[in-house]
């Protein structure tokens, strides 16, 4: 129960792994531990239930009994996270999640110089530059397939966005938008929040209409049109987002940033008697922000919201709380509240969590909806920043969204507003006060708008996982301690994302079209030392990511259980072969399976004294035409499967096979053509003519008879009889063990059911 006593005054180390994911057991264990600790070291008063659920990773715990003079004692429980940190099991305890932190990375793009003129249909504003652009080979042609829009810098964000939306909806032609200073690609560049926001809008449009060439090129303040010509020549459906600086083109991509800052001090706001503002204070994230401020020492908190939740307000304890009924999207209302707070105590800072949505495809979005969303999120942020600058505010934390980064379909208004927040924080990043931070949040699984099972399931199907409240709290504190103007916090499954979003995480895929193809050295080669664990683990992660089809090797945690990611025996055999081939190390499979993680495998490889450098060149395979049809040995895996088909071993008599089934209609399926194609494939593919002789040798047959696909005619049967017949056929194909020494070792069957689809089974 309490495990090993570490000291005499109430500190213990125990293993509670059997309570992981077991609410009832965890609750009972917690209360019994409290009872025992209270009896031994405390007041023996009634126990308290656990304040949190048992995390799935629960294992080792540290228990301690804490007493204060003239107060009730309490039990403190810390659990060891798989990443190594000891974390208190309390509702507000931040949970490190470095694998959910991403940042933009810019990579130079190598493109061949193209001197030929490029033609576009110019937007109305761009027509004024026709003569100037023509000098650099950018020609106006009203009948061109793509439209070119060069965005002016003098207009406000909404006006610019409305022009871009008008161009997007006017026709189905492609659209390339040219911005200036939308990104800080090089150090100390000025940045335009308005132009930064347009990129978020365009990403949404591109994800909603991936078949259209919708793209953006960002220029520095004085980039010549000659460089624009180079950028326009590099744009394609797979390469839509570019920045031009000097004579170099840059590609953006998202990369994990697993570095961590120091922990935020517990009393960071203690001693500042001014007001701390929270907009959208009664929403899920707003409430968390209020509690977080209170825990970090803020004593005066102003809650800004158009509506009040009195029931929750009663639960807010400690300090001074002031409710300010206010629509922050109304500049007049917000100014009144801010002036009043500034005059009555001053303003220390603000967390801007307010926001409204107008989710709809871009084609259906009207100017009123766009303006309403922008006012609450972006206009209010700009007004808060100006007020805090005027009153020596300490901080401004803006709650943005990953929708602006990824281009979430249906969220163009929200993405535009959040893109503006991201740009605003970067535009004013050199200000000492207020320190302005924009945190682009992915989905939250316990609070926020996405915290419903249905919404979380929908988001997961599109590649967006959820952050817990504890992980979100950790990101918030890391954002404060790092001080970077922008932070992207999200849990994603890139393999489930739409292609354009996937491409943001895979820069090599977009570079490939424009980079000259130079045959590289073997990408799998290991050029380091086997004594260098860092180099070995990096090589291992790369190979594992390829095998498991992970988008980013860096996302693999050193202690990640590879079995949970799908590393089965066949994949392990392949990985083991790669290790032997490229590292010259033969690893022990039994020992490897005891700790099948990047760290465990690295330790196993680096501990092999008999390791020898791998051969620099593999042995060249040569085709032996004369022995093409001679018997040859089975591989170890083949031999194991062959024995498994027999009853010579326990649980044998099972064939290793896969059953595929397709439903095809008569008007789209021609059995004669399929049969002809299948026989051509048999003649082409030797292994479709393979048999295994009784002596355990495999052999390729020189010729085989014409294969005729059996056809079950079920048209005369009733629907119920047809269903039973199909189930019987599926059962037969699922469990049948074909004789390995007789050809064929495959089956194709067609079942015909009137004019309904024909199930085709292979």
XYZ file of C-alpha atoms in Angstrom:
762
model
C 0.000 0.000 0.000
C 2.541 2.602 1.174
C 5.537 0.740 -0.190
C 9.032 1.551 1.055
C 9.531 4.152 3.799
C 12.052 6.759 2.641
C 12.176 8.754 5.883
C 10.760 8.515 9.380
C 8.425 11.480 8.996
C 5.980 10.272 6.347
C 7.717 9.844 2.977
C 7.155 6.616 1.036
C 7.848 5.113 -2.390
C 5.237 2.700 -3.795
C 4.176 1.042 -7.034
C 0.590 1.827 -8.015
C 0.818 0.628 -11.619
C -2.056 -1.794 -10.997
C -4.323 1.254 -10.537
C -3.539 2.796 -13.939
C -6.801 3.264 -15.804
C -8.716 1.578 -12.935
C -10.888 4.312 -11.319
C -12.410 2.186 -8.549
C -9.117 0.579 -7.552
C -7.330 3.944 -7.664
C -10.006 5.558 -5.494
C -9.794 2.751 -2.924
C -5.981 2.785 -2.933
C -5.880 6.548 -2.476
C -8.263 6.521 0.484
C -6.559 3.585 2.185
C -3.150 5.249 1.793
C -4.578 8.477 3.224
C -6.013 6.540 6.182
C -2.706 4.814 6.951
C -0.605 7.973 6.590
C -3.045 9.941 8.710
C -2.908 7.315 11.466
C 0.893 7.145 11.449
C 1.830 10.783 10.936
C -1.289 12.939 11.181
C -4.624 13.580 12.795
C -6.515 10.358 11.904
C -9.475 12.424 10.692
C -11.736 11.319 7.791
C -10.004 10.758 4.480
C -10.540 12.775 1.311
C -11.154 11.254 -2.151
C -8.589 11.686 -4.924
C -8.898 15.056 -6.709
C -7.977 13.577 -10.100
C -8.437 10.382 -12.081
C -5.615 7.866 -12.314
C -3.471 8.638 -15.373
C -2.957 5.811 -17.854
C 0.800 5.963 -17.268
C 0.535 5.607 -13.473
C 3.378 3.546 -11.973
C 5.814 4.585 -9.237
C 4.430 7.107 -6.716
C 5.944 9.131 -3.890
C 3.671 9.567 -0.875
C 4.152 12.137 1.861
C 2.113 13.501 4.728
C 2.149 17.276 5.076
C 1.221 19.020 8.326
C 0.735 22.691 9.103
C 0.307 24.218 12.541
C -3.335 24.399 13.619
C -4.506 23.005 10.266
C -5.589 19.667 8.875
C -2.857 17.570 7.401
C -3.094 16.153 3.915
C -1.515 13.518 1.730
C 0.610 14.541 -1.217
C 1.068 12.084 -4.078
C 3.600 12.507 -6.874
C 3.701 10.103 -9.825
C 6.694 9.437 -12.040
C 5.833 10.335 -15.635
C 7.292 8.107 -18.408
C 9.409 11.098 -19.461
C 11.123 10.967 -16.047
C 9.527 13.903 -14.197
C 7.790 13.537 -10.829
C 4.381 15.216 -11.141
C 1.916 15.946 -8.325
C -1.474 14.291 -8.772
C -3.596 17.399 -8.400
C -6.141 19.031 -10.712
C -3.912 21.928 -11.724
C -0.599 20.122 -11.918
C 1.031 20.886 -15.283
C 1.802 17.771 -17.306
C 4.838 18.102 -19.594
C 4.011 17.314 -23.208
C 7.036 18.470 -25.236
C 6.069 16.220 -28.139
C 3.019 18.453 -28.698
C 5.037 21.650 -29.237
C 5.731 22.667 -32.840
C 7.429 25.601 -34.529
C 7.917 26.903 -38.053
C 11.130 26.008 -39.830
C 12.260 27.668 -43.076
C 14.322 25.704 -45.574
C 16.028 27.214 -48.657
C 14.675 25.895 -51.944
C 16.973 25.150 -54.850
C 15.280 25.967 -58.155
C 16.586 26.278 -61.662
C 16.474 29.779 -63.117
C 13.632 30.188 -65.644
C 13.856 33.164 -68.008
C 10.658 32.639 -69.991
C 7.716 35.005 -69.390
C 4.917 33.955 -67.041
C 1.310 34.934 -67.723
C -1.398 35.629 -65.170
C -4.724 37.358 -65.004
C -4.007 40.366 -62.791
C -6.368 41.478 -60.036
C -7.727 45.016 -60.261
C -5.120 46.391 -57.856
C -2.274 44.534 -59.565
C -3.167 45.908 -63.018
C -1.642 49.234 -62.007
C 1.751 47.507 -61.895
C 1.421 45.828 -65.325
C 4.187 47.774 -67.051
C 6.543 47.405 -64.097
C 5.949 43.653 -63.811
C 6.232 43.109 -67.569
C 9.844 44.263 -67.431
C 10.576 41.173 -65.322
C 8.624 38.691 -67.422
C 5.362 38.737 -65.434
C 2.714 39.384 -68.093
C -0.980 40.179 -67.751
C -3.268 37.914 -69.780
C -6.992 38.158 -68.949
C -7.467 34.581 -70.212
C -4.686 33.016 -68.109
C -5.569 30.023 -65.926
C -4.343 31.628 -62.687
C -4.936 35.024 -61.148
C -2.195 37.112 -59.527
C -2.984 39.457 -56.624
C -0.301 41.679 -55.088
C -1.602 42.838 -51.712
C -1.157 46.465 -50.730
C 0.235 47.338 -47.310
C -1.858 50.391 -46.527
C -5.304 48.817 -46.064
C -6.679 47.286 -42.846
C -6.913 43.552 -42.373
C -10.636 43.135 -42.978
C -10.524 45.138 -46.198
C -7.625 43.021 -47.462
C -9.375 39.797 -46.465
C -12.576 40.802 -48.229
C -10.631 41.466 -51.448
C -8.929 38.070 -51.233
C -12.260 36.345 -50.564
C -13.822 38.178 -53.511
C -11.013 36.948 -55.762
C -11.392 33.403 -54.413
C -15.127 33.286 -55.019
C -15.253 35.209 -58.314
C -14.103 32.237 -60.390
C -12.688 28.729 -60.143
C -9.302 29.844 -61.500
C -6.138 29.519 -59.483
C -5.076 32.421 -57.286
C -1.568 33.381 -56.165
C -1.465 36.096 -53.499
C 1.726 38.105 -52.985
C 2.214 39.522 -49.486
C 4.971 41.611 -47.941
C 6.472 41.041 -44.508
C 3.953 38.339 -43.590
C 6.765 36.244 -42.107
C 9.985 36.770 -40.222
C 12.211 34.440 -42.220
C 15.447 36.236 -41.377
C 16.481 37.824 -38.098
C 15.243 41.285 -37.154
C 12.739 41.510 -40.009
C 9.691 43.691 -39.510
C 6.396 41.821 -39.725
C 2.883 42.786 -40.800
C 0.124 41.162 -38.732
C -2.425 41.875 -41.478
C -0.459 40.063 -44.170
C 0.330 37.232 -41.742
C -3.417 36.766 -41.225
C -4.023 36.457 -44.978
C -1.864 33.324 -45.109
C -4.145 31.672 -42.551
C -7.173 32.539 -44.682
C -5.518 31.173 -47.829
C -4.565 27.906 -46.121
C -8.198 27.310 -45.244
C -9.229 28.015 -48.835
C -6.556 25.638 -50.159
C -7.706 22.838 -47.851
C -11.326 23.400 -48.833
C -10.468 23.323 -52.554
C -7.242 21.308 -52.886
C -7.768 20.857 -56.618
C -7.309 24.619 -57.200
C -3.891 26.252 -57.355
C -4.245 28.536 -54.329
C -0.868 29.763 -53.142
C 1.001 32.609 -51.455
C 4.440 34.147 -51.876
C 5.809 36.496 -49.232
C 8.314 39.202 -50.147
C 10.531 41.262 -47.891
C 9.992 45.001 -47.808
C 12.333 45.729 -50.734
C 12.389 42.410 -52.609
C 12.716 43.079 -56.377
C 10.134 41.800 -58.871
C 12.839 39.656 -60.410
C 12.735 37.468 -57.301
C 8.938 37.333 -57.547
C 9.319 35.905 -61.060
C 11.532 33.182 -59.620
C 8.974 32.427 -56.914
C 6.048 32.322 -59.338
C 7.913 29.847 -61.526
C 8.361 27.538 -58.500
C 4.710 27.511 -57.390
C 2.804 24.282 -57.970
C -0.035 22.246 -56.451
C 2.510 20.513 -54.215
C 4.488 23.683 -53.461
C 2.064 26.468 -52.570
C 3.729 28.412 -49.761
C 6.957 30.311 -50.441
C 8.912 33.256 -49.087
C 11.458 35.185 -51.149
C 14.361 36.871 -49.427
C 17.146 38.333 -51.574
C 17.717 35.833 -54.364
C 16.657 32.829 -52.234
C 13.303 31.083 -51.985
C 12.274 29.535 -48.669
C 9.809 26.764 -47.842
C 7.970 26.642 -44.477
C 7.367 23.438 -42.549
C 6.293 22.470 -39.051
C 8.823 20.707 -36.851
C 8.592 19.493 -33.242
C 10.424 21.531 -30.634
C 10.928 19.283 -27.620
C 13.119 21.733 -25.723
C 11.750 22.854 -22.362
C 12.158 26.017 -20.341
C 12.456 26.187 -16.562
C 9.315 25.810 -14.453
C 7.227 28.923 -13.852
C 7.586 30.167 -10.257
C 4.494 29.583 -8.134
C 4.290 33.235 -7.041
C 4.872 34.924 -10.397
C 1.989 37.396 -9.873
C 2.367 37.818 -6.105
C 2.842 41.417 -5.036
C 1.207 43.001 -8.096
C -2.008 44.556 -6.788
C -3.244 45.625 -10.216
C -6.051 43.924 -12.128
C -5.477 40.797 -14.205
C -8.031 40.583 -17.030
C -9.525 37.455 -18.570
C -11.763 37.878 -21.610
C -14.203 35.083 -22.359
C -13.849 34.318 -18.661
C -16.838 31.981 -18.410
C -15.832 29.714 -21.280
C -13.910 26.510 -20.641
C -10.462 27.956 -21.325
C -11.386 31.241 -19.658
C -12.239 29.473 -16.397
C -8.961 27.597 -16.498
C -7.154 30.910 -17.031
C -8.889 32.453 -14.003
C -7.924 29.516 -11.777
C -4.371 29.570 -13.129
C -3.968 33.267 -12.348
C -5.243 32.674 -8.822
C -2.817 29.782 -8.273
C 0.091 31.914 -9.479
C -0.572 34.687 -6.980
C -2.960 37.084 -8.753
C -5.277 38.628 -6.143
C -7.445 40.918 -8.293
C -8.991 39.314 -11.364
C -11.473 40.987 -13.709
C -13.773 38.655 -15.627
C -14.850 40.143 -18.966
C -17.796 38.431 -20.662
C -21.184 39.385 -22.117
C -22.927 36.752 -19.956
C -22.294 35.559 -16.402
C -22.419 32.056 -14.923
C -23.350 32.730 -11.312
C -23.053 29.068 -10.276
C -19.414 28.879 -11.330
C -18.677 32.301 -9.908
C -19.598 31.038 -6.425
C -16.840 28.430 -6.701
C -14.118 31.015 -7.364
C -12.357 31.395 -4.036
C -9.814 33.803 -2.666
C -8.764 37.295 -3.650
C -10.955 39.890 -5.296
C -12.990 38.988 -8.352
C -14.818 41.567 -10.430
C -17.311 40.726 -13.162
C -17.375 43.169 -16.082
C -20.280 42.545 -18.439
C -18.781 43.443 -21.772
C -18.835 42.429 -25.422
C -15.139 42.764 -26.180
C -15.986 42.914 -29.890
C -17.592 46.300 -29.217
C -14.691 48.756 -29.026
C -16.744 51.265 -27.017
C -17.804 48.758 -24.362
C -14.273 47.404 -24.034
C -12.785 50.898 -23.756
C -15.200 51.774 -20.930
C -14.233 48.677 -18.937
C -10.508 49.148 -19.524
C -10.590 52.827 -18.542
C -12.488 51.998 -15.347
C -10.050 49.250 -14.333
C -7.044 51.426 -15.155
C -8.422 54.222 -12.993
C -9.305 51.898 -10.103
C -6.193 49.913 -9.396
C -4.406 49.713 -12.742
C -4.031 46.797 -15.165
C -1.230 44.261 -14.797
C -2.041 42.222 -17.871
C -4.641 40.243 -19.761
C -5.391 36.769 -21.035
C -7.511 37.149 -24.148
C -9.515 33.908 -24.405
C -12.700 35.353 -25.917
C -13.840 34.247 -29.339
C -16.886 33.478 -31.441
C -17.179 31.146 -34.397
C -18.874 31.364 -37.778
C -17.960 27.970 -39.164
C -18.860 27.674 -42.833
C -17.127 27.029 -46.151
C -15.441 30.154 -47.454
C -17.912 30.352 -50.333
C -20.790 30.748 -47.837
C -19.139 33.266 -45.495
C -20.516 36.812 -45.624
C -18.816 40.058 -44.629
C -20.962 40.455 -41.484
C -19.916 37.049 -40.107
C -16.287 37.740 -40.923
C -16.361 41.124 -39.191
C -18.095 39.747 -36.078
C -15.521 36.998 -35.567
C -12.640 39.385 -36.283
C -13.911 42.010 -33.848
C -14.072 39.697 -30.826
C -10.743 37.979 -31.418
C -8.476 40.338 -33.399
C -9.830 43.861 -32.944
C -10.116 43.318 -29.186
C -6.534 41.998 -29.053
C -5.230 45.128 -30.756
C -7.227 47.321 -28.371
C -5.964 45.401 -25.326
C -2.384 45.764 -26.525
C -2.702 49.522 -26.984
C -4.305 49.959 -23.554
C -1.637 47.879 -21.831
C 1.084 49.897 -23.575
C -0.501 53.101 -22.313
C -0.769 51.826 -18.711
C 2.524 49.962 -18.257
C 0.923 46.556 -18.529
C 3.165 43.602 -17.837
C 1.814 40.946 -20.190
C -0.755 40.110 -22.858
C -1.445 36.431 -23.577
C -3.511 35.839 -26.715
C -5.399 32.572 -27.184
C -5.062 31.719 -30.863
C -5.817 28.478 -32.698
C -3.994 25.832 -34.703
C -6.742 26.379 -37.286
C -4.739 29.384 -38.495
C -1.572 27.317 -38.840
C -3.062 24.251 -40.496
C -5.884 25.887 -42.442
C -8.829 24.031 -40.917
C -11.616 23.661 -43.506
C -14.768 25.567 -42.599
C -12.982 27.921 -40.189
C -11.806 30.719 -42.457
C -13.121 33.552 -40.256
C -11.627 32.029 -37.103
C -8.340 31.304 -38.892
C -8.075 34.877 -40.191
C -8.643 36.334 -36.718
C -6.222 33.923 -35.038
C -3.651 34.457 -37.772
C -3.849 38.151 -36.949
C -3.212 37.366 -33.254
C -0.148 35.308 -34.181
C 1.128 38.128 -36.372
C 0.347 40.804 -33.777
C 2.447 39.074 -31.126
C 5.348 38.752 -33.562
C 4.967 42.283 -34.899
C 5.362 43.690 -31.376
C 7.817 41.092 -30.092
C 10.472 43.737 -29.392
C 8.272 45.521 -26.839
C 9.499 45.139 -23.276
C 6.042 45.881 -21.930
C 3.618 44.420 -22.298
C 5.230 41.107 -23.189
C 2.877 39.798 -25.859
C 2.496 36.070 -26.457
C 0.187 34.214 -28.815
C -0.515 30.554 -28.041
C -2.060 28.683 -30.975
C -4.033 25.911 -29.323
C -5.033 22.615 -30.834
C -8.064 20.827 -29.404
C -8.556 20.552 -25.639
C -10.082 17.257 -24.513
C -11.447 18.302 -21.114
C -12.287 21.991 -21.535
C -13.093 24.231 -24.464
C -15.449 23.862 -27.397
C -14.064 20.506 -28.539
C -14.561 18.754 -25.193
C -17.384 16.445 -26.290
C -16.947 12.797 -27.294
C -18.533 13.441 -30.683
C -16.334 16.421 -31.524
C -13.177 14.725 -30.278
C -13.935 11.669 -32.424
C -14.508 13.873 -35.465
C -11.275 15.775 -34.897
C -9.309 12.560 -34.355
C -10.549 11.212 -37.684
C -9.017 14.325 -39.297
C -5.694 13.967 -37.501
C -6.233 16.284 -34.522
C -5.808 14.741 -31.073
C -6.583 16.506 -27.811
C -4.583 18.118 -25.030
C -5.560 17.500 -21.423
C -6.056 20.458 -19.090
C -2.786 19.557 -17.358
C -0.907 19.551 -20.675
C -2.483 22.856 -21.658
C -1.440 24.362 -18.334
C 2.125 23.180 -18.977
C 2.146 24.801 -22.424
C 0.837 28.066 -20.977
C 3.587 28.165 -18.369
C 6.231 27.186 -20.916
C 5.045 30.005 -23.196
C 5.461 32.477 -20.342
C 8.927 31.208 -19.409
C 10.274 30.933 -22.968
C 9.007 34.354 -23.955
C 8.771 33.498 -27.665
C 6.004 35.555 -29.288
C 4.275 32.502 -30.813
C 3.758 28.961 -29.576
C 1.924 26.117 -31.329
C 0.543 23.507 -28.918
C -1.315 20.593 -30.472
C -1.453 16.809 -30.568
C -1.670 15.610 -34.165
C -1.730 12.347 -36.082
C -0.287 13.438 -39.402
C -1.143 10.177 -41.178
C -4.845 11.010 -40.792
C -4.561 14.613 -41.937
C -5.632 15.891 -45.361
C -2.728 15.891 -47.859
C -2.114 19.655 -47.760
C -1.844 19.620 -43.976
C 0.389 16.547 -44.071
C 2.698 18.378 -46.463
C 3.367 21.041 -43.811
C 5.150 18.378 -41.745
C 7.088 16.892 -44.657
C 9.286 19.481 -46.315
C 11.053 16.879 -48.462
C 7.850 16.076 -50.327
C 7.432 19.671 -51.494
C 11.107 20.198 -52.239
C 11.317 17.138 -54.454
C 9.621 18.711 -57.454
C 12.033 21.644 -57.640
C 15.295 20.157 -56.431
C 17.575 18.518 -58.999
C 17.566 14.766 -58.497
C 21.086 13.696 -57.566
C 21.462 10.001 -56.767
C 22.300 10.080 -53.054
C 24.468 7.757 -51.081
C 22.560 5.034 -49.270
C 20.143 6.943 -46.995
C 20.197 4.059 -44.535
C 23.979 4.079 -44.088
C 25.313 4.636 -40.572
C 28.366 6.877 -40.559
C 28.818 7.320 -36.821
C 30.453 5.332 -34.054
C 28.729 2.494 -32.231
C 29.972 4.019 -28.986
C 27.923 7.154 -29.704
C 24.478 6.341 -28.283
C 23.007 9.593 -29.620
C 24.042 8.761 -33.196
C 22.822 5.164 -32.901
C 19.449 6.246 -31.519
C 19.029 8.856 -34.278
C 19.697 6.171 -36.913
C 17.292 3.766 -35.172
C 14.507 6.355 -34.978
C 14.858 7.071 -38.678
C 14.580 3.374 -39.595
C 11.678 2.801 -37.187
C 9.812 5.837 -38.555
C 10.150 4.464 -42.092
C 8.901 1.034 -41.030
C 5.955 2.328 -39.011
C 5.208 5.103 -41.518
C 5.652 7.889 -38.998
C 6.016 11.362 -40.449
C 8.708 12.547 -38.061
C 11.405 10.372 -36.411
C 11.919 13.074 -33.771
C 8.393 12.418 -32.468
C 9.522 9.017 -31.175
C 10.127 9.194 -27.421
C 13.237 7.248 -26.302
C 11.108 5.060 -24.022
C 8.229 4.660 -26.486
C 6.867 1.098 -26.484
C 7.172 0.169 -30.159
C 4.624 -2.623 -29.764
C 1.976 0.036 -29.138
C 2.916 1.695 -32.437
C 2.498 -1.543 -34.412
C 5.976 -3.108 -34.334
C 5.078 -6.772 -34.928
C 7.370 -9.774 -35.374
C 7.734 -9.281 -39.124
C 8.660 -5.616 -38.781
C 11.083 -6.456 -35.975
C 12.710 -9.103 -38.170
C 13.145 -6.470 -40.889
C 14.581 -3.968 -38.407
C 16.922 -6.608 -36.983
C 18.183 -7.355 -40.495
C 18.809 -3.646 -41.112
C 20.738 -3.382 -37.837
C 22.915 -6.321 -38.809
C 23.444 -5.060 -42.359
C 24.194 -1.403 -41.640
C 25.641 -1.538 -38.114
C 27.291 -4.948 -38.226
C 25.526 -5.989 -35.006
C 23.425 -9.128 -34.561
C 21.039 -8.412 -31.690
C 19.432 -11.023 -29.466
C 15.689 -11.063 -30.202
C 14.706 -12.280 -26.729
C 16.603 -9.463 -25.038
C 15.289 -6.920 -27.546
C 11.663 -7.813 -26.791
C 12.247 -7.193 -23.074
C 12.580 -3.461 -23.798
C 11.372 -2.840 -27.335
C 11.935 0.907 -27.366
C 14.460 3.177 -29.117
C 16.372 3.465 -25.838
C 16.314 -0.285 -25.168
C 17.494 -1.164 -28.664
C 20.206 1.494 -28.516
C 21.524 0.072 -25.265
C 21.499 -3.427 -26.747
C 23.381 -2.335 -29.866
C 25.958 -0.213 -28.079
C 26.675 -2.941 -25.524
C 27.730 -5.515 -28.155
C 31.513 -5.962 -27.874
C 31.644 -8.146 -30.948
C 30.216 -5.444 -33.196
C 32.143 -4.994 -36.406
C 31.726 -2.335 -39.050
C 29.168 -3.217 -41.702
C 30.384 -4.003 -45.157
C 30.678 -0.861 -47.228
C 29.107 -2.511 -50.263
C 26.556 -5.337 -50.208
C 27.193 -8.424 -52.268
C 25.877 -8.034 -55.795
C 22.978 -10.377 -56.580
C 23.194 -12.154 -59.915
C 20.367 -13.839 -61.796
C 20.943 -17.576 -62.385
C 18.641 -18.245 -65.337
C 19.627 -21.914 -65.626
C 18.490 -22.661 -62.050
C 15.342 -20.517 -62.169
C 13.010 -23.486 -61.609
C 15.269 -25.495 -59.278
C 14.166 -26.075 -55.652
C 15.612 -23.651 -53.096
C 15.318 -23.322 -49.288
C 12.547 -21.490 -47.507
C 13.501 -18.404 -45.517
C 13.211 -18.803 -41.714
C 9.895 -16.928 -41.699
C 8.546 -18.997 -44.616
C 9.650 -22.193 -42.871
C 7.828 -21.192 -39.676
C 4.640 -20.436 -41.613
C 4.966 -23.720 -43.526
C 5.194 -25.699 -40.283
C 2.254 -23.721 -38.905
C 0.054 -25.056 -41.715
C 0.576 -28.595 -40.392
C -0.450 -30.248 -37.122
C 3.155 -31.069 -36.234
C 3.185 -28.247 -33.680
C 0.697 -27.086 -31.100
C -2.014 -24.731 -32.384
C -0.968 -25.632 -35.926
C -3.137 -26.326 -38.934
C -3.588 -22.622 -39.682
C -2.628 -20.887 -42.916
C -1.106 -17.421 -42.847
C -3.204 -15.589 -45.401
C -5.234 -12.472 -46.052
C -8.811 -12.316 -47.327
C -9.752 -9.327 -49.497
C -13.299 -8.619 -50.615
C -14.645 -6.043 -53.083
C -18.241 -5.218 -54.034
C -18.575 -4.460 -57.746
C -21.633 -3.752 -59.864
C -22.268 -5.513 -63.155
C -21.841 -2.303 -65.134
C -18.354 -1.655 -63.706
C -16.975 -5.189 -63.525
C -15.988 -7.543 -66.358
C -15.135 -11.023 -65.137
C -13.493 -12.048 -68.431
C -11.097 -9.092 -68.309
C -10.220 -9.790 -64.666
C -9.532 -13.446 -65.458
C -7.312 -12.534 -68.408
C -5.385 -9.963 -66.366
C -4.951 -12.386 -63.477
C -3.458 -15.055 -65.759
C -1.072 -12.489 -67.230
C -0.027 -11.600 -63.686
C 0.584 -15.283 -62.880
C 2.833 -15.600 -65.922
C 4.688 -12.428 -64.938
C 5.051 -13.000 -61.187
C 7.075 -16.118 -60.283
C 5.849 -16.329 -56.696
C 2.267 -16.793 -57.902
C 3.538 -20.070 -59.392
C 5.340 -21.193 -56.226
C 4.750 -24.485 -54.379
C 6.466 -26.045 -51.358
C 7.583 -29.640 -51.762
C 7.376 -32.224 -48.986
C 11.084 -31.802 -48.203
C 10.589 -28.142 -47.271
C 12.053 -26.715 -50.480
C 10.157 -24.113 -52.485
C 9.962 -24.279 -56.228
C 8.754 -22.030 -59.056
C 6.688 -23.833 -61.672
C 7.732 -23.080 -65.226
C 4.143 -23.213 -66.450
C 0.726 -23.544 -64.875
C -2.729 -24.295 -66.289
C -5.047 -21.443 -67.206
C -6.707 -20.201 -64.012
C -10.497 -19.960 -64.185
C -12.233 -17.908 -61.518
C -15.085 -19.880 -59.859
C -18.445 -18.169 -60.046
C -21.212 -18.675 -57.462
C -24.600 -17.959 -59.016
C -26.833 -16.934 -56.109
C -29.485 -15.149 -58.146
C -32.137 -17.809 -57.588
C -31.822 -17.636 -53.797
C -33.839 -15.484 -51.424
C -32.058 -12.535 -49.776
C -31.660 -14.505 -46.537
C -30.312 -17.532 -48.395
C -27.906 -15.275 -50.282
C -26.654 -13.834 -46.998
C -26.112 -17.312 -45.553
C -24.309 -18.449 -48.718
C -21.982 -15.439 -48.617
C -21.211 -15.943 -44.928
C -20.448 -19.603 -45.628
C -18.088 -18.640 -48.441
C -16.331 -16.064 -46.269
C -15.928 -18.648 -43.497
C -14.459 -21.199 -45.908
C -11.958 -18.736 -47.329
C -11.009 -17.494 -43.867
C -10.144 -20.933 -42.473
C -9.204 -23.078 -45.461
C -5.625 -24.402 -45.548
C -4.699 -25.077 -49.164
C -2.065 -27.794 -49.742
C 1.257 -25.996 -50.131
C 2.618 -28.618 -52.547
C -0.234 -28.130 -55.015
C -0.753 -25.117 -57.230
C -2.418 -22.670 -56.770
C -1.962 -21.430 -53.211
C -4.524 -18.675 -53.747
C -8.217 -18.461 -54.551
C -10.436 -16.006 -56.403
C -14.208 -16.346 -56.119
C -17.026 -14.277 -57.618
C -20.552 -14.402 -56.174
C -23.360 -13.095 -58.392
C -26.477 -11.633 -56.760
C -28.986 -10.316 -59.324
C -28.132 -6.715 -60.271
C -26.605 -5.995 -56.890
C -22.855 -5.692 -56.402
C -20.798 -8.827 -56.959
C -18.559 -9.657 -53.991
C -15.114 -10.498 -55.329
C -12.997 -12.447 -52.831
C -9.250 -13.069 -53.115
